[in-house]
Amino acid sequence: MDDHDTPRPGWLGPWLKGFPALQPPLPLADVAQRGWTLTGNELPTPLAVIRQQALAHNIAWMQAFATARGVQLAPHGKTTMSPQLFRRQLDAGAWGLTFANVHQLRLGLAAGARRALIANQLLGAAELAELLALRRRHPGVELAFFVDSQAQLDLLAAHWAQLGVGEARVDVLIELGTSRCGLREHGPALALARALQAHPALRLRGIGFYEGLQVVGETGPDRALMQQWRSRVEALLAAIEAEGLIDAEALPLWLSGGGSALFDLVAPVLAGRPGRLGLLRSGCYICHDHEHYGRYMQAMDERMGTPPAAPSLVPALEVWTQVLSCPEPGLALLNAGRRDVSFDQGWPLPIWHLRGGARRAAPAAWRVTGLNDQHAYLRWDPLATDGPAVGERVALGPSHPCTTFDKWAWMAVVDEGDRVVDAITTQFQ
């Protein structure tokens, strides 16, 4: 392996999927100078791209939404794990970032976050030691993670004693839950709040919950769902405050909900009186999607009265492919598969195709009906519409951006003229 193929921190090069193999490595900041376009022949496929205008719109729109609703935005970093996108969210006004584990937190702090929430349980000795080390390395950083059992509290107390640390306790949020982690009943949740008062390692900072697995995308059931959550949260808050279980130095109290699929109904549960800080953890908004969250967004736009001509969130993520073969009428095999695009929340949608050097909307009758590791099955009715030709490029719109981001170490950022104007990297590994 020569320097041409040797990975370099902060650089793009042929060691990355989607990078032109015969081009020399280059710093991330120099991508725009290459003059690459999606309609030219410089870039190989498959290739993941982000639409610059849609990305900027989504970041600005969601920040404005949170501000108008009286909550703070703490976007979930696991969606993109991209330091460049973290920076854009923070620069736009995000309160901080959310993560799923301490490893992700490390990368977020390195990207500049100074407030962070681990929306998950932490209970290992190595995790606790790393968390404390990060807090020492980043003085003044505000951190908290989720707790939901006495067993977890006992494990962390034992680790604390073994570590022999004498520093201030770590902030935690009691997680209420239904279908994933989290306490199911009021009594055990209040008992956990009482236990935290005397805990050697942990200090109660607030309450967290995740509603996403229960959302159906219909206004009636979803309103009823969030009313149930409001009742549970307010009952626990009232009991905690009545017994003085929140340290005055821990105020404001942090109250956090998920919100990617239902943020218009989650935000009112989080917003409230003085002394409470509502933290909305939406992550997928940054690139939105073409199917899964798109369905939920339609219901939210109807509730919010959003004009059709001024959409709230717009899809920004695409995976460009090429037709490898048309072995039978009505079938084309594309050169992207499960290694390249998400499939856990539905097949990707054909959104563009390139014909005669021009980008055109894909016919509505085109459908991806399956994926192999490296192939997508694009089908259509040959009696009703034309299909793509061998060699033609087809852009796919993912459903569920999280599990497309983790398949790419870099993504090109393109403008409305399909010119590559920037790039981002991801740090899932």
PDB file of N, CA, C and O in Angstrom, residues 11 30 75 143 182 230 232 312 319:
ATOM      1  N   TRP A  11      -8.781  13.555   5.903  1.00  0.00           N
ATOM      2  CA  TRP A  11      -8.664  13.523   4.449  1.00  0.00           C
ATOM      3  C   TRP A  11      -9.670  12.528   3.865  1.00  0.00           C
ATOM      4  O   TRP A  11     -10.104  11.591   4.528  1.00  0.00           O
ATOM      5  N   ASP A  30     -11.095  20.708   0.650  1.00  0.00           N
ATOM      6  CA  ASP A  30     -10.769  20.966  -0.760  1.00  0.00           C
ATOM      7  C   ASP A  30     -11.728  20.292  -1.736  1.00  0.00           C
ATOM      8  O   ASP A  30     -11.531  20.381  -2.954  1.00  0.00           O
ATOM      9  N   PRO A  75     -30.394  17.473  19.585  1.00  0.00           N
ATOM     10  CA  PRO A  75     -30.540  16.449  18.545  1.00  0.00           C
ATOM     11  C   PRO A  75     -29.709  15.205  18.813  1.00  0.00           C
ATOM     12  O   PRO A  75     -28.589  15.289  19.333  1.00  0.00           O
ATOM     13  N   LEU A 143     -23.462  17.016  31.726  1.00  0.00           N
ATOM     14  CA  LEU A 143     -23.767  15.669  31.257  1.00  0.00           C
ATOM     15  C   LEU A 143     -24.832  15.029  32.128  1.00  0.00           C
ATOM     16  O   LEU A 143     -24.901  15.303  33.328  1.00  0.00           O
ATOM     17  N   GLY A 182     -36.968   1.720  30.727  1.00  0.00           N
ATOM     18  CA  GLY A 182     -37.761   2.700  31.460  1.00  0.00           C
ATOM     19  C   GLY A 182     -38.741   2.076  32.424  1.00  0.00           C
ATOM     20  O   GLY A 182     -39.260   0.977  32.199  1.00  0.00           O
ATOM     21  N   ARG A 230     -48.096  12.874  29.173  1.00  0.00           N
ATOM     22  CA  ARG A 230     -48.154  14.088  29.991  1.00  0.00           C
ATOM     23  C   ARG A 230     -48.614  13.757  31.414  1.00  0.00           C
ATOM     24  O   ARG A 230     -48.034  14.258  32.395  1.00  0.00           O
ATOM     25  N   ARG A 232     -48.365  10.912  33.060  1.00  0.00           N
ATOM     26  CA  ARG A 232     -47.322  10.187  33.787  1.00  0.00           C
ATOM     27  C   ARG A 232     -46.200  11.118  34.230  1.00  0.00           C
ATOM     28  O   ARG A 232     -45.740  11.065  35.379  1.00  0.00           O
ATOM     29  N   SER A 312     -42.466  21.661   5.977  1.00  0.00           N
ATOM     30  CA  SER A 312     -41.685  21.783   7.207  1.00  0.00           C
ATOM     31  C   SER A 312     -40.298  21.197   7.023  1.00  0.00           C
ATOM     32  O   SER A 312     -39.296  21.902   7.050  1.00  0.00           O
ATOM     33  N   VAL A 319     -28.995   8.183  -2.342  1.00  0.00           N
ATOM     34  CA  VAL A 319     -27.934   7.251  -2.719  1.00  0.00           C
ATOM     35  C   VAL A 319     -28.034   7.040  -4.228  1.00  0.00           C
ATOM     36  O   VAL A 319     -29.040   6.520  -4.734  1.00  0.00           O
TER      37      VAL A 319
END
